[in-house]
């Protein structure tokens, strides 16, 4: 049984900040990397 569409989309939207932080860690310079790690941890 799969969850209803709205909770599924809200769950995926909750992952967006973590995915953005991972992208910045791998693609950013050192200052941006530190900020991305701090924000992703929060």
mmCIF file of N, CA and C in Angstrom:
data_model
loop_
_atom_site.group_PDB
_atom_site.id
_atom_site.type_symbol
_atom_site.label_atom_id
_atom_site.label_comp_id
_atom_site.label_asym_id
_atom_site.label_seq_id
_atom_site.Cartn_x
_atom_site.Cartn_y
_atom_site.Cartn_z
ATOM 1 N N UNK A 1 0.841 -1.175 0.000
ATOM 2 C CA UNK A 1 0.000 0.000 0.000
ATOM 3 C C UNK A 1 0.888 1.240 0.000
ATOM 4 N N UNK A 2 0.648 2.150 -0.894
ATOM 5 C CA UNK A 2 1.467 3.356 -0.981
ATOM 6 C C UNK A 2 0.784 4.516 -0.254
ATOM 7 N N UNK A 3 1.577 5.481 0.229
ATOM 8 C CA UNK A 3 0.980 6.622 0.929
ATOM 9 C C UNK A 3 0.224 7.529 -0.034
ATOM 10 N N UNK A 4 -0.687 8.348 0.487
ATOM 11 C CA UNK A 4 -1.418 9.300 -0.357
ATOM 12 C C UNK A 4 -0.459 10.300 -1.006
ATOM 13 N N UNK A 5 -0.861 10.931 -2.105
ATOM 14 C CA UNK A 5 0.046 11.804 -2.852
ATOM 15 C C UNK A 5 0.582 12.998 -2.058
ATOM 16 N N UNK A 6 -0.258 13.682 -1.284
ATOM 17 C CA UNK A 6 0.213 14.883 -0.579
ATOM 18 C C UNK A 6 1.313 14.566 0.433
ATOM 19 N N UNK A 7 1.158 13.576 1.325
ATOM 20 C CA UNK A 7 2.264 13.268 2.231
ATOM 21 C C UNK A 7 3.525 12.814 1.498
ATOM 22 N N UNK A 8 3.348 12.119 0.388
ATOM 23 C CA UNK A 8 4.516 11.686 -0.381
ATOM 24 C C UNK A 8 5.284 12.896 -0.910
ATOM 25 N N UNK A 9 4.565 13.890 -1.479
ATOM 26 C CA UNK A 9 5.223 15.092 -2.000
ATOM 27 C C UNK A 9 5.841 15.914 -0.882
ATOM 28 N N UNK A 10 5.185 15.983 0.264
ATOM 29 C CA UNK A 10 5.762 16.719 1.392
ATOM 30 C C UNK A 10 7.038 16.046 1.889
ATOM 31 N N UNK A 11 7.055 14.738 1.882
ATOM 32 C CA UNK A 11 8.267 14.020 2.272
ATOM 33 C C UNK A 11 9.401 14.261 1.298
ATOM 34 N N UNK A 12 9.099 14.260 0.013
ATOM 35 C CA UNK A 12 10.136 14.536 -0.985
ATOM 36 C C UNK A 12 10.624 15.976 -0.889
ATOM 37 N N UNK A 13 9.722 16.912 -0.598
ATOM 38 C CA UNK A 13 10.115 18.311 -0.450
ATOM 39 C C UNK A 13 11.024 18.486 0.759
ATOM 40 N N UNK A 14 10.861 17.652 1.769
ATOM 41 C CA UNK A 14 11.734 17.709 2.937
ATOM 42 C C UNK A 14 13.151 17.274 2.626
ATOM 43 N N UNK A 15 13.329 16.492 1.577
ATOM 44 C CA UNK A 15 14.667 16.042 1.198
ATOM 45 C C UNK A 15 15.418 17.054 0.345
ATOM 46 N N UNK A 16 14.735 18.029 -0.213
ATOM 47 C CA UNK A 16 15.393 18.985 -1.108
ATOM 48 C C UNK A 16 16.544 19.750 -0.450
ATOM 49 N N UNK A 17 16.412 20.258 0.774
ATOM 50 C CA UNK A 17 17.560 20.959 1.374
ATOM 51 C C UNK A 17 18.777 20.055 1.551
ATOM 52 N N UNK A 18 18.562 18.794 1.921
ATOM 53 C CA UNK A 18 19.694 17.884 2.065
ATOM 54 C C UNK A 18 20.351 17.599 0.723
ATOM 55 N N UNK A 19 19.553 17.447 -0.323
ATOM 56 C CA UNK A 19 20.120 17.206 -1.651
ATOM 57 C C UNK A 19 20.894 18.421 -2.145
ATOM 58 N N UNK A 20 20.386 19.611 -1.863
ATOM 59 C CA UNK A 20 21.107 20.829 -2.248
ATOM 60 C C UNK A 20 22.419 20.935 -1.482
ATOM 61 N N UNK A 21 22.416 20.565 -0.204
ATOM 62 C CA UNK A 21 23.649 20.615 0.585
ATOM 63 C C UNK A 21 24.680 19.638 0.038
ATOM 64 N N UNK A 22 24.249 18.454 -0.347
ATOM 65 C CA UNK A 22 25.181 17.470 -0.924
ATOM 66 C C UNK A 22 25.759 17.994 -2.233
ATOM 67 N N UNK A 23 24.932 18.613 -3.057
ATOM 68 C CA UNK A 23 25.422 19.167 -4.323
ATOM 69 C C UNK A 23 26.447 20.262 -4.072
ATOM 70 N N UNK A 24 26.216 21.108 -3.075
ATOM 71 C CA UNK A 24 27.174 22.169 -2.771
ATOM 72 C C UNK A 24 28.460 21.620 -2.169
ATOM 73 N N UNK A 25 28.366 20.553 -1.390
ATOM 74 C CA UNK A 25 29.575 19.950 -0.815
ATOM 75 C C UNK A 25 30.468 19.422 -1.925
ATOM 76 N N UNK A 26 29.881 18.787 -2.924
ATOM 77 C CA UNK A 26 30.689 18.219 -3.998
ATOM 78 C C UNK A 26 31.094 19.236 -5.051
ATOM 79 N N UNK A 27 30.343 20.340 -5.183
ATOM 80 C CA UNK A 27 30.628 21.274 -6.259
ATOM 81 C C UNK A 27 31.120 22.641 -5.840
ATOM 82 N N UNK A 28 31.066 22.967 -4.553
ATOM 83 C CA UNK A 28 31.413 24.314 -4.119
ATOM 84 C C UNK A 28 32.852 24.438 -3.651
ATOM 85 N N UNK A 29 33.263 25.691 -3.416
ATOM 86 C CA UNK A 29 34.599 25.911 -2.866
ATOM 87 C C UNK A 29 34.558 25.681 -1.352
ATOM 88 N N UNK A 30 35.671 25.939 -0.675
ATOM 89 C CA UNK A 30 35.786 25.546 0.729
ATOM 90 C C UNK A 30 34.805 26.287 1.637
ATOM 91 N N UNK A 31 34.617 27.583 1.436
ATOM 92 C CA UNK A 31 33.699 28.346 2.288
ATOM 93 C C UNK A 31 32.257 27.895 2.077
ATOM 94 N N UNK A 32 31.884 27.673 0.836
ATOM 95 C CA UNK A 32 30.523 27.210 0.538
ATOM 96 C C UNK A 32 30.322 25.799 1.073
ATOM 97 N N UNK A 33 31.343 24.977 1.001
ATOM 98 C CA UNK A 33 31.265 23.594 1.481
ATOM 99 C C UNK A 33 30.973 23.559 2.984
ATOM 100 N N UNK A 34 31.690 24.402 3.749
ATOM 101 C CA UNK A 34 31.472 24.434 5.199
ATOM 102 C C UNK A 34 30.048 24.877 5.523
ATOM 103 N N UNK A 35 29.564 25.904 4.835
ATOM 104 C CA UNK A 35 28.198 26.386 5.070
ATOM 105 C C UNK A 35 27.171 25.320 4.700
ATOM 106 N N UNK A 36 27.399 24.615 3.605
ATOM 107 C CA UNK A 36 26.462 23.570 3.178
ATOM 108 C C UNK A 36 26.414 22.434 4.193
ATOM 109 N N UNK A 37 27.566 22.071 4.743
ATOM 110 C CA UNK A 37 27.584 21.010 5.756
ATOM 111 C C UNK A 37 26.832 21.463 7.003
ATOM 112 N N UNK A 38 27.057 22.715 7.418
ATOM 113 C CA UNK A 38 26.376 23.233 8.607
ATOM 114 C C UNK A 38 24.864 23.296 8.398
ATOM 115 N N UNK A 39 24.421 23.778 7.245
ATOM 116 C CA UNK A 39 22.985 23.876 6.981
ATOM 117 C C UNK A 39 22.350 22.501 6.776
ATOM 118 N N UNK A 40 23.069 21.588 6.154
ATOM 119 C CA UNK A 40 22.536 20.247 5.959
ATOM 120 C C UNK A 40 22.399 19.490 7.267
ATOM 121 N N UNK A 41 23.302 19.779 8.213
ATOM 122 C CA UNK A 41 23.229 19.125 9.518
ATOM 123 C C UNK A 41 22.062 19.665 10.334
ATOM 124 N N UNK A 42 21.778 20.960 10.166
ATOM 125 C CA UNK A 42 20.695 21.591 10.945
ATOM 126 C C UNK A 42 19.383 21.056 10.447
#
